[in-house]
Tab-separated table of C-alpha atoms and ligand atoms in Angstrom:
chain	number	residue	atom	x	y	z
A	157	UNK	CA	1.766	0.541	-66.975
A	158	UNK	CA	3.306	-1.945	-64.630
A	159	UNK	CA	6.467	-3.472	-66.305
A	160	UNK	CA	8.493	-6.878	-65.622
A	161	UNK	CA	12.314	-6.510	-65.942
A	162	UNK	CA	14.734	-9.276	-66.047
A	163	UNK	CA	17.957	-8.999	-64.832
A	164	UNK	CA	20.935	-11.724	-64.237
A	165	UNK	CA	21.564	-9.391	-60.608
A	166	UNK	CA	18.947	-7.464	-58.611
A	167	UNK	CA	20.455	-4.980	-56.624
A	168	UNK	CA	17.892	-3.352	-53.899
A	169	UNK	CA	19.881	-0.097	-52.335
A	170	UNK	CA	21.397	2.611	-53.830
A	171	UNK	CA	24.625	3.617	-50.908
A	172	UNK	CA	28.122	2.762	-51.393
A	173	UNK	CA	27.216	-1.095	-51.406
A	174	UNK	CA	24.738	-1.400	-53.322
A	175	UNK	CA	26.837	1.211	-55.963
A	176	UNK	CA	29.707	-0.903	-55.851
A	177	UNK	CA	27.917	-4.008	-56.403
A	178	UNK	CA	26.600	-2.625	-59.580
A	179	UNK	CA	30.213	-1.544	-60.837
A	180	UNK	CA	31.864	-5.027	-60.479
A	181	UNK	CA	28.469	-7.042	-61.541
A	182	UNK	CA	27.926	-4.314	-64.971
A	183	UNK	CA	31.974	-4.901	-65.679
A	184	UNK	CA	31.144	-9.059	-65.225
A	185	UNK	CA	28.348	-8.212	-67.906
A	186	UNK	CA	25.438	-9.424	-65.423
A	187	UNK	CA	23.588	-6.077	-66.831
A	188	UNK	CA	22.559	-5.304	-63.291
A	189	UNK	CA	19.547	-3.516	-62.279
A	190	UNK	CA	19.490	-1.106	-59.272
A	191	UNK	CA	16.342	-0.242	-57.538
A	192	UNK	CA	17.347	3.421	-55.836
A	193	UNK	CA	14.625	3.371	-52.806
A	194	UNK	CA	13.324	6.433	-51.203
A	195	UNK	CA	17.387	7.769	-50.838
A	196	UNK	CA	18.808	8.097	-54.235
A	197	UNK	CA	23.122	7.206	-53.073
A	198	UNK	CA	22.119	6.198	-49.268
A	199	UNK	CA	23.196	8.004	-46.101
A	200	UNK	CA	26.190	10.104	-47.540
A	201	UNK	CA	24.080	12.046	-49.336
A	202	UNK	CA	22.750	13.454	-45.332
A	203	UNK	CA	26.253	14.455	-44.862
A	204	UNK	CA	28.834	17.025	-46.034
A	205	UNK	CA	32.653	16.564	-45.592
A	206	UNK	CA	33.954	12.803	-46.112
A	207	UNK	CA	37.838	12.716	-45.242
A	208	UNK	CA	38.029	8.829	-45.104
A	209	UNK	CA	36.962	7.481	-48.354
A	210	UNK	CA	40.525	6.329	-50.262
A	211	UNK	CA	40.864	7.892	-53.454
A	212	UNK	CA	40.760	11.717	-52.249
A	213	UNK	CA	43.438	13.463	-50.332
A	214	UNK	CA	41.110	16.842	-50.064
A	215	UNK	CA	38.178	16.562	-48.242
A	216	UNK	CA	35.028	15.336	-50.001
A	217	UNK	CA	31.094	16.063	-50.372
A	218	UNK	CA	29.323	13.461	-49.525
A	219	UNK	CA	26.581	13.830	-52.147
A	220	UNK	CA	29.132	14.803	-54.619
A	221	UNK	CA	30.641	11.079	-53.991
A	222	UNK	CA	27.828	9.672	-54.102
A	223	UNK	CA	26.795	11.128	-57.475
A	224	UNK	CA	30.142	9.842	-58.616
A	225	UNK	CA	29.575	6.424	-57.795
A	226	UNK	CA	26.313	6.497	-59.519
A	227	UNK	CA	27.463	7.806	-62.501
A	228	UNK	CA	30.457	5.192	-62.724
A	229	UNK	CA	27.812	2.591	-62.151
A	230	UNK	CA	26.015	3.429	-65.236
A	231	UNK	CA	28.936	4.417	-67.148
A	232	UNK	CA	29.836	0.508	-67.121
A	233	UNK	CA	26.196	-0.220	-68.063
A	234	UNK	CA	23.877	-0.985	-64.529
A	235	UNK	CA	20.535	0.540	-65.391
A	236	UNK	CA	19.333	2.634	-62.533
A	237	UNK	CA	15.185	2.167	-61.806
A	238	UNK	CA	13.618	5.154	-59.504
A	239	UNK	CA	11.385	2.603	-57.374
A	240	UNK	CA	11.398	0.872	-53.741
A	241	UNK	CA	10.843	-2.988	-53.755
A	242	UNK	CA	7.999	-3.258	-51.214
A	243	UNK	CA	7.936	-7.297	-51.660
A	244	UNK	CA	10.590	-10.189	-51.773
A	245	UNK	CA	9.583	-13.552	-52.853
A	246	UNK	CA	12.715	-16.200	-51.888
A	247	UNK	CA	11.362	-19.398	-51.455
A	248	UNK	CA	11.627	-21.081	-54.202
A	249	UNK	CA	15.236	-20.275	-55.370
A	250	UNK	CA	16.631	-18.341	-58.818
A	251	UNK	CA	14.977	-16.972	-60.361
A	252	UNK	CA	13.516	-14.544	-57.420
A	253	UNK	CA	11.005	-12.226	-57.725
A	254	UNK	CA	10.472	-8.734	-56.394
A	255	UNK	CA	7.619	-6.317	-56.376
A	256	UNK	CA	8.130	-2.401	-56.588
A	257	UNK	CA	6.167	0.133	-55.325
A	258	UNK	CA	5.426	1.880	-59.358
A	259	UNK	CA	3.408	-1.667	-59.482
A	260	UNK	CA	6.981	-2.793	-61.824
A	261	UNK	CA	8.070	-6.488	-61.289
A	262	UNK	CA	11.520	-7.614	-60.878
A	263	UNK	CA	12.832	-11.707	-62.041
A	264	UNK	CA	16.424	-11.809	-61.093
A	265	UNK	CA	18.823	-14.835	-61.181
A	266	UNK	CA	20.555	-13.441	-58.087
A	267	UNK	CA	19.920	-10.377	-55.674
A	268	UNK	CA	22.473	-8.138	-53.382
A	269	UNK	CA	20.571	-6.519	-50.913
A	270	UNK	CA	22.062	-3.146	-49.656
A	271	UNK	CA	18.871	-1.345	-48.363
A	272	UNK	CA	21.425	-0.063	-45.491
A	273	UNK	CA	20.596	1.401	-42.563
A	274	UNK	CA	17.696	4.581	-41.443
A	275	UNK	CA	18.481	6.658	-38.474
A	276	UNK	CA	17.015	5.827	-34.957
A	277	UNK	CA	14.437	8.108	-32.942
A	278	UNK	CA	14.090	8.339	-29.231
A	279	UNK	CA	10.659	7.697	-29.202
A	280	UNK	CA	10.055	10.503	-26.147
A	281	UNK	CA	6.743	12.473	-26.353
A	282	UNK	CA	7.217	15.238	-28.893
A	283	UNK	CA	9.938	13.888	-30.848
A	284	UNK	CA	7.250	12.921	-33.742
A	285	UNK	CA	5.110	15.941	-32.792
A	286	UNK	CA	7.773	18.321	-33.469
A	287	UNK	CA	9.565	16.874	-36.778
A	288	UNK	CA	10.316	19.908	-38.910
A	289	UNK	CA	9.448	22.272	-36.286
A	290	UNK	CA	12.663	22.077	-34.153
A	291	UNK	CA	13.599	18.656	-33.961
A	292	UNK	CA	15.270	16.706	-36.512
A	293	UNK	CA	17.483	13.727	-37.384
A	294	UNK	CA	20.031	15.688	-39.990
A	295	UNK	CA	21.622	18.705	-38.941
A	296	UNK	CA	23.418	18.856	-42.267
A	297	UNK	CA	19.632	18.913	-43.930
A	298	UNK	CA	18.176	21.232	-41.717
A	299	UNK	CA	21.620	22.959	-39.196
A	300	UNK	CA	20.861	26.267	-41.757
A	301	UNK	CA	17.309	26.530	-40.254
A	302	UNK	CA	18.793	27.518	-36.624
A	303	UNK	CA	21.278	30.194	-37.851
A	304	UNK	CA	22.235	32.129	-35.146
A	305	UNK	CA	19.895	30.083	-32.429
A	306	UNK	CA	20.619	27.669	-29.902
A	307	UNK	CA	20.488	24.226	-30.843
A	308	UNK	CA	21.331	20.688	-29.023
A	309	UNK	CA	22.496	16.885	-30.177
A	310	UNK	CA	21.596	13.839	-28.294
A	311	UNK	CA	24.240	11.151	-28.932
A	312	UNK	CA	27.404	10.195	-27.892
A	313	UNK	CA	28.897	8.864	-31.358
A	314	UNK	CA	30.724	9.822	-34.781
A	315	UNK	CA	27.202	10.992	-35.821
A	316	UNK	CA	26.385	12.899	-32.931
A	317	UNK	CA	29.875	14.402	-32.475
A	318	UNK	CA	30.023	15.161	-36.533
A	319	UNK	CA	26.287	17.157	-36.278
A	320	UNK	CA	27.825	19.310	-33.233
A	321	UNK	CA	30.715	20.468	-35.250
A	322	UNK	CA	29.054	21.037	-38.383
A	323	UNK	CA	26.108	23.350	-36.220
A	324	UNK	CA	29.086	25.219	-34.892
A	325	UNK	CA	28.591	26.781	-38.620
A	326	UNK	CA	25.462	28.197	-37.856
A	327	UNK	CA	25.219	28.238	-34.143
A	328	UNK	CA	27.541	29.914	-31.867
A	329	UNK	CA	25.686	27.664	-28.592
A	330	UNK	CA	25.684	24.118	-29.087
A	331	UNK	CA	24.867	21.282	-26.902
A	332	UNK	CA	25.755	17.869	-27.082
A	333	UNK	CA	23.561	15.740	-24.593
A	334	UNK	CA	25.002	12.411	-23.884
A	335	UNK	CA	23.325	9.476	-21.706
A	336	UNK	CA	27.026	8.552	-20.063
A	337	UNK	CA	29.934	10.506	-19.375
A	338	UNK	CA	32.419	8.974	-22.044
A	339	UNK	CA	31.433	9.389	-26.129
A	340	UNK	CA	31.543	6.636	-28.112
A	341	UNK	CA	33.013	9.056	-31.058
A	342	UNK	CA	36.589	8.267	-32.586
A	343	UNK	CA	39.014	10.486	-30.580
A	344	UNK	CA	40.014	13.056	-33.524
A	345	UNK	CA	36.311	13.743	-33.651
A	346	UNK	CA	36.222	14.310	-29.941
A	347	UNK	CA	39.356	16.403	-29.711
A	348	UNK	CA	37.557	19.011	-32.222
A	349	UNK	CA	34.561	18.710	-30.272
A	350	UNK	CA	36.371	19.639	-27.248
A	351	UNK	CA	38.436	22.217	-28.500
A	352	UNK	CA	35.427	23.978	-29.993
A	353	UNK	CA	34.209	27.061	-27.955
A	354	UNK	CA	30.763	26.985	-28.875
A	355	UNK	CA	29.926	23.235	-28.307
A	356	UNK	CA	29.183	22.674	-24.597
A	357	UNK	CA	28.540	19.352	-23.392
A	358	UNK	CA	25.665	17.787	-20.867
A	359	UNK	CA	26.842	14.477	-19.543
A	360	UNK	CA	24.588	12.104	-18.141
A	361	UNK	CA	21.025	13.220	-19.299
A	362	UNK	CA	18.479	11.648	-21.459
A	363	UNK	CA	15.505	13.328	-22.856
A	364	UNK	CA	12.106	13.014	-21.789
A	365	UNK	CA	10.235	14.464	-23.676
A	366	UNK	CA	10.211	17.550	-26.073
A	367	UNK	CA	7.836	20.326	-25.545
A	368	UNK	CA	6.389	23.884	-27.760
A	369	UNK	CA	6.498	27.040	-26.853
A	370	UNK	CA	2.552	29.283	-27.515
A	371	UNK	CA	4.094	29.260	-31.261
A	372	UNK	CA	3.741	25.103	-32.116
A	373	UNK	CA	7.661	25.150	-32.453
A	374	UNK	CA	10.284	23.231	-30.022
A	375	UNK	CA	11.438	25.203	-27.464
A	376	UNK	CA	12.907	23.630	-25.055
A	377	UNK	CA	13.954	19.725	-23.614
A	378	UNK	CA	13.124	18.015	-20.266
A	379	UNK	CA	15.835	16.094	-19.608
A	380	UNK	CA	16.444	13.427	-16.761
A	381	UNK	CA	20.287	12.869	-14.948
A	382	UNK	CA	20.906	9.088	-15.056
A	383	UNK	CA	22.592	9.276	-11.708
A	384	UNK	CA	20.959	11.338	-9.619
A	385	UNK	CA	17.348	11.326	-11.373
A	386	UNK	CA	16.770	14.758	-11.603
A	387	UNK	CA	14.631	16.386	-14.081
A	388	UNK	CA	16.192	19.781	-15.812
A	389	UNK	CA	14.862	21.961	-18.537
A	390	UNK	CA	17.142	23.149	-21.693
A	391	UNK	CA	16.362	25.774	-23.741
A	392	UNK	CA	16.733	25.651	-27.265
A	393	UNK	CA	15.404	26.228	-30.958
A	394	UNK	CA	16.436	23.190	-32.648
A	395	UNK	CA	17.222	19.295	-31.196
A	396	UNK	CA	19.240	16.941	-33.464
A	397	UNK	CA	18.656	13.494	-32.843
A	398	UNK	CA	21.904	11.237	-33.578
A	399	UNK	CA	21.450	8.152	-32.083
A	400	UNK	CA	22.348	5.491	-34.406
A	401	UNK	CA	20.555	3.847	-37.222
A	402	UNK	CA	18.250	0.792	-37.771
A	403	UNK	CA	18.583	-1.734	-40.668
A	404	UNK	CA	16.268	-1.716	-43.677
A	405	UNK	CA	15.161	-5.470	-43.260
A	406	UNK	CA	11.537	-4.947	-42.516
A	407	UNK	CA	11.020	-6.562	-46.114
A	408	UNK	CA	12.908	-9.721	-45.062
A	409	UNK	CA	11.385	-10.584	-42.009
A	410	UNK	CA	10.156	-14.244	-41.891
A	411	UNK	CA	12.351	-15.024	-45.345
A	412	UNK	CA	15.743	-14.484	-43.896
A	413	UNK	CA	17.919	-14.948	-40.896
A	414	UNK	CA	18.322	-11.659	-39.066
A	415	UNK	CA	20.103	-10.691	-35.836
A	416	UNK	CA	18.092	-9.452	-32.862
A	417	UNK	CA	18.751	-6.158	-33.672
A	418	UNK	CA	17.208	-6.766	-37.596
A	419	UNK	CA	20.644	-6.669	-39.238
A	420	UNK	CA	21.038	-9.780	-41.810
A	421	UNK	CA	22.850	-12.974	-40.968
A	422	UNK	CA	25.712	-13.719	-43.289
A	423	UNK	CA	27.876	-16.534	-43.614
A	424	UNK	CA	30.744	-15.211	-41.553
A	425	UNK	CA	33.443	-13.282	-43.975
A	426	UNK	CA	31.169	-13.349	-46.772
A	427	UNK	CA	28.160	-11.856	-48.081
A	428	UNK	CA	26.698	-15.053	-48.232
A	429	UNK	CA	22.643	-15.359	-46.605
A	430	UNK	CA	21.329	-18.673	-46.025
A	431	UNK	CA	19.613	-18.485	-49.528
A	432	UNK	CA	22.026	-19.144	-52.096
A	433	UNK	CA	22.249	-16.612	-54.657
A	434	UNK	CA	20.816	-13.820	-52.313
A	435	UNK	CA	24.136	-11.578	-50.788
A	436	UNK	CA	23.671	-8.785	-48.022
A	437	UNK	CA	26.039	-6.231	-48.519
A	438	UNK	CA	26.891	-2.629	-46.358
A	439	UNK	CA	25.276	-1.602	-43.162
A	440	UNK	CA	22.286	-3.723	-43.966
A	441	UNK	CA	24.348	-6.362	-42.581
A	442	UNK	CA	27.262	-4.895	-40.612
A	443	UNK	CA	26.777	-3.672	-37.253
A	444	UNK	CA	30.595	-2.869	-36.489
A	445	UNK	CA	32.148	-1.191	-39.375
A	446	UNK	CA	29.462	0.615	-40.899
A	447	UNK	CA	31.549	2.771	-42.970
A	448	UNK	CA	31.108	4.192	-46.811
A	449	UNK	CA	34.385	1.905	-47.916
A	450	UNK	CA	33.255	-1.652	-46.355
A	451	UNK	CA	30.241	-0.999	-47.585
A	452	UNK	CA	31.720	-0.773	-50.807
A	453	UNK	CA	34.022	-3.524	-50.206
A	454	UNK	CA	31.038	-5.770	-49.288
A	455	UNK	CA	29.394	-4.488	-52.702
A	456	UNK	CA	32.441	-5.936	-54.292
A	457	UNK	CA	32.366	-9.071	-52.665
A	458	UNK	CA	29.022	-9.863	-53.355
A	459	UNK	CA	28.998	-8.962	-56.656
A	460	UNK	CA	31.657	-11.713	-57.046
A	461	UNK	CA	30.266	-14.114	-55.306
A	462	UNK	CA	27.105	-13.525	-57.440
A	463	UNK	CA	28.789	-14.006	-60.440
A	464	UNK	CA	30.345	-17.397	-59.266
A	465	UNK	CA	26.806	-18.241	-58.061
A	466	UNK	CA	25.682	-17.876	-61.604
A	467	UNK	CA	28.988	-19.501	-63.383
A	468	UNK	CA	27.751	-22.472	-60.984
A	469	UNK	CA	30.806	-21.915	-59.019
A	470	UNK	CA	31.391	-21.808	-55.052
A	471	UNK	CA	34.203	-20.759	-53.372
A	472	UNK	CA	35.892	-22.686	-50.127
A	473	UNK	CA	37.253	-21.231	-46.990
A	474	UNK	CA	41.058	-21.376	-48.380
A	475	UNK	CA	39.758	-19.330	-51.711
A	476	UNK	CA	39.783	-22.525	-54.023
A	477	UNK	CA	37.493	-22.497	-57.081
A	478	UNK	CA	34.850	-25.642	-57.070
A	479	UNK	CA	31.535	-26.528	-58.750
A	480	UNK	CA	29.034	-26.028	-56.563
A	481	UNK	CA	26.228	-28.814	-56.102
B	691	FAD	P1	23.104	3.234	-47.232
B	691	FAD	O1	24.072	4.289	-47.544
B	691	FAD	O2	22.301	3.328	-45.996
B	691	FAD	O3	22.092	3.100	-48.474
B	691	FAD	C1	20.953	2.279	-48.402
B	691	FAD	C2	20.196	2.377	-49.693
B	691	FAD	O4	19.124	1.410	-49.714
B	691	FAD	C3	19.553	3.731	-49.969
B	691	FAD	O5	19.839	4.103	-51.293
B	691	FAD	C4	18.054	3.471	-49.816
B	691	FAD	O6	17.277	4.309	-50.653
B	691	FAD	C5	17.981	2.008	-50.285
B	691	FAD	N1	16.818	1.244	-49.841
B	691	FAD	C6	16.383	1.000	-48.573
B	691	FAD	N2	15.258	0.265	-48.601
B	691	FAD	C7	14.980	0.043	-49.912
B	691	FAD	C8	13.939	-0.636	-50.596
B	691	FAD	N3	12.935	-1.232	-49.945
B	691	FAD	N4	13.960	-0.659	-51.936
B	691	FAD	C9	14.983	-0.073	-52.623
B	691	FAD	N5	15.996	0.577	-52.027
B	691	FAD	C10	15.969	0.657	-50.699
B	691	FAD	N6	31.018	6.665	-43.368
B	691	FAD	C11	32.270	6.946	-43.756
B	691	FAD	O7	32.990	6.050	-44.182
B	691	FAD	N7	32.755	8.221	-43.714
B	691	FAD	C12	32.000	9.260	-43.299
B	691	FAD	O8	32.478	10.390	-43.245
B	691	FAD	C13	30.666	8.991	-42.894
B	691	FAD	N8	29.870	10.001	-42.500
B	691	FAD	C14	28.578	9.728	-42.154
B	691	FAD	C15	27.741	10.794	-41.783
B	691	FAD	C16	26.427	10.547	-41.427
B	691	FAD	C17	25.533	11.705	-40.999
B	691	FAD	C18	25.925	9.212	-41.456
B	691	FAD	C19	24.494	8.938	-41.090
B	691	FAD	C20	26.754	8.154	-41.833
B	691	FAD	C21	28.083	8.406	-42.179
B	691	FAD	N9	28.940	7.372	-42.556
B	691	FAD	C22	30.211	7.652	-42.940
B	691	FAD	C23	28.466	5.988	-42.640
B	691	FAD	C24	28.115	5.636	-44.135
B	691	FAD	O9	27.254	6.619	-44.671
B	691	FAD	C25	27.448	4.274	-44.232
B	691	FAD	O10	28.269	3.312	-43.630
B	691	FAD	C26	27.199	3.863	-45.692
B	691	FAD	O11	26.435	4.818	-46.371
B	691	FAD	C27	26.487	2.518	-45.770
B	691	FAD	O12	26.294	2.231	-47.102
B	691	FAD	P2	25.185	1.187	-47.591
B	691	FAD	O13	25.323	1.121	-49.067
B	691	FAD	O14	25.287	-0.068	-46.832
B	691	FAD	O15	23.769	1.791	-47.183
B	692	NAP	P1	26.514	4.804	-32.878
B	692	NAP	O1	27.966	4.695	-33.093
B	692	NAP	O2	25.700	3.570	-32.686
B	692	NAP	O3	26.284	5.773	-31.621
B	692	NAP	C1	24.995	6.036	-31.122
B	692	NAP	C2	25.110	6.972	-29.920
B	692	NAP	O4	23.800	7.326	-29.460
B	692	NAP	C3	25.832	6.317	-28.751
B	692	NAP	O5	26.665	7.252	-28.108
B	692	NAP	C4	24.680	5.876	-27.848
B	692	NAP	O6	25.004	5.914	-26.490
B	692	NAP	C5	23.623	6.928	-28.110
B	692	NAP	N1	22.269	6.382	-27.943
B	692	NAP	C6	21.743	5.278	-28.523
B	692	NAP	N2	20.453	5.121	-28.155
B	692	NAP	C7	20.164	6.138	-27.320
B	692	NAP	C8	18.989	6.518	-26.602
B	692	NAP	N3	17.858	5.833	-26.698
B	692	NAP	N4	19.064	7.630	-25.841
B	692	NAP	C9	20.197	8.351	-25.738
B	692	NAP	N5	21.339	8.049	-26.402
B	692	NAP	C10	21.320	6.948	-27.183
B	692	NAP	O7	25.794	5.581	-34.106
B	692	NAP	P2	26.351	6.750	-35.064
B	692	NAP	O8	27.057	7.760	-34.299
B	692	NAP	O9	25.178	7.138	-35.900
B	692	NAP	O10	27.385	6.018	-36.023
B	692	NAP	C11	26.927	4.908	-36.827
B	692	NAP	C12	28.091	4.356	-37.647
B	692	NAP	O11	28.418	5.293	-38.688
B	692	NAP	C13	29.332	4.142	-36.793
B	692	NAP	O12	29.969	2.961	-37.182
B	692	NAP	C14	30.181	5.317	-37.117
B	692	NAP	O13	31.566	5.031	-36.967
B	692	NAP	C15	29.791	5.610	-38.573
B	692	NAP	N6	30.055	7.027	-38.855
B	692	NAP	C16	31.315	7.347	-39.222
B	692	NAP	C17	31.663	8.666	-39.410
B	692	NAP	C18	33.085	8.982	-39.777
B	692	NAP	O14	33.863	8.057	-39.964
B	692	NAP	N7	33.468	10.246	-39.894
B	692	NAP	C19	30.701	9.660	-39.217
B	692	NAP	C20	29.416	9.302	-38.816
B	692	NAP	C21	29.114	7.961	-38.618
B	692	NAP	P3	26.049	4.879	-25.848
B	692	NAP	O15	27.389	5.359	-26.286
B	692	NAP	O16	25.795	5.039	-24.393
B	692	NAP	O17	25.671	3.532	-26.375
């Protein structure tokens, strides 16, 4: 039976953000409620080692972290709801109102949104065709598949350059199609890439389209050269798609400011949106960082600010303390 649930702070997202949120808001006593989505502790739970997140000096899991977050969330009292908010209503201030998908409703005196971000597809002929039968968008999810067979990634970033290395666990002939000659990929990332001896690298190409061999499953990639326009074929068994991500605003759309890319607008340095008590927090909102500890540190933030918001209080540009109107 559907249920309503009050809470003083909403929090829709379930990654570092919207984690972190919940630990500062269930320490201010605002008895926050997060709604998990369809990823239960966001992206890191799609990868394996984490070496960047303070607080560690050996390397990390990233579902382990993850788990740890969640648990310190409800250790300090957020109550955790297995749902997806399918509907927002904002227009007519606090109290807002949200609608899950288990049919549950949701009256909150302020929300954070951290719905994050959801990884990009090429949208080439057979990419769709072919999910889960060579091609896929999480080589840590699905590298152990291609044990022993040849495999490619199309990217040119941390994501891309992360998936090659990690398929170098299962795959002794990796390629790493890129659509320039220069990876966007921090340079520690790209020295390992290039020192490995079974990552090989095509500079240059995009993908046109992914065909089957007589058995249904990928086996090879038609691939274009951006400079001279020539089409090639690559064989392979499995193609990795790390191209980026997309924000999870779909459910704003029409209620709140958005860039054209579909990330939210915040008031600049702050997790403010132009609705006041409603924050944006993580990669929802943040197109240059995107990393597991700003996320958290925008968690934080809005959190706080959510708390003022409810104690009536707003905070200036120099930091000062004032009622707000
Ligand atoms: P996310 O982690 O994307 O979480 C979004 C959450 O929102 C999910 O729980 C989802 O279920 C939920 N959600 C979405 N829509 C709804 C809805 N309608 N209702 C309810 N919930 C919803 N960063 C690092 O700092 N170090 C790394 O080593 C690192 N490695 C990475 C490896 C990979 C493969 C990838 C893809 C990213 C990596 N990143 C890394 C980036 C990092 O994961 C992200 O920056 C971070 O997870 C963003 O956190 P977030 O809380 O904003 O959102
Ligand atoms: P990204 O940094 O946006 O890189 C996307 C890559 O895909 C770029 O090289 C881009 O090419 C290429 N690309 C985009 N669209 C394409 C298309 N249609 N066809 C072919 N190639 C295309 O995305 P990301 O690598 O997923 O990283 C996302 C964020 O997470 C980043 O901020 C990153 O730092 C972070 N992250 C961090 C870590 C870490 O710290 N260890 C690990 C993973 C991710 P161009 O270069 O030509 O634009």
């Amino acid at each position: 039976m559907a249920t309503t649930h009050h809470t003083k702070m909403l929090i829709i997202g379930s990654g570092p953000a919207g984690y972190s949120a919940a630990i500062y808001a269930a320490r201010a006593m605002l008895e926050p409620i997060v709604v998990q989505g369809l990823q239960p502790g966001g992206q890191l739970t799609i990868t394996t080692d984490v070496e960047n997140y303070p607080g560690y000096r050996e390397v990390v899991q990233g579902p382990w972290l993850m788990e740890e977050m969640k648990a310190q969330a409800e250790h300090v009292g957020t109550r955790m709801m297995y749902d997806i908010i399918t509907s927002v209503d904002l227009d007519n201030g606090s109290p807002f109102r949200a609608i899950g998908d288990s049919g549950d409703e949701y009256i909150a005196d302020t929300i954070v949104i951290a719905t994050g971000a959801q990884a990009k597809w090429l949208g080439v002929p057979g990419e769709q065709e072919l999910g889960g039968k060579g091609v896929s968008a999480c080589a840590t999810c699905d590298g152990f598949f291609y044990r022993g067979k040849k495999v490619a990634v199309i990217g040119g970033g941390n994501t891309a350059v992360e998936e090659a290395l990690y398929l170098t666990n299962h795959s002794d002939d990796v390629t790493l199609i890129h659509r320039r000659d220069e990876l966007r990929a921090e340079k520690i990332l790209q020295d390992r890439l290039f020192k490995s001896p079974k990552i090989s690298t095509l500079w240059n190409k995009t993908v046109e389209r992914f065909e089957a061999g007589e058995n249904g499953a990928l086996s090879h990639l038609v691939l274009t050269d951006t400079q001279t326009g020539e089409t090639s074929t690559l064989e392979v068994d499995g193609a990795f798609v790390a191209i980026g991500h997309a924000p999870a605003t779909e459910l704003f759309k029409g209620k709140l400011a958005m860039d054209e890319s579909g990330y939210l607008d915040v008031e600049p340095g702050t997790p403010k949106t132009a609705i006041p008590g409603v924050f944006a927090a993580g990669d929802v909102t943040d197109h240059v960082y995107r990393q597991a500890v700003t996320a958290a540190g925008m968690g934080c933030m809005a959190a706080l600010d959510g708390e003022r918001f409810l104690a009536n209080l707003d905070i200036d540009q120099d930091g000062h303390a004032e009622a707000a109107e």
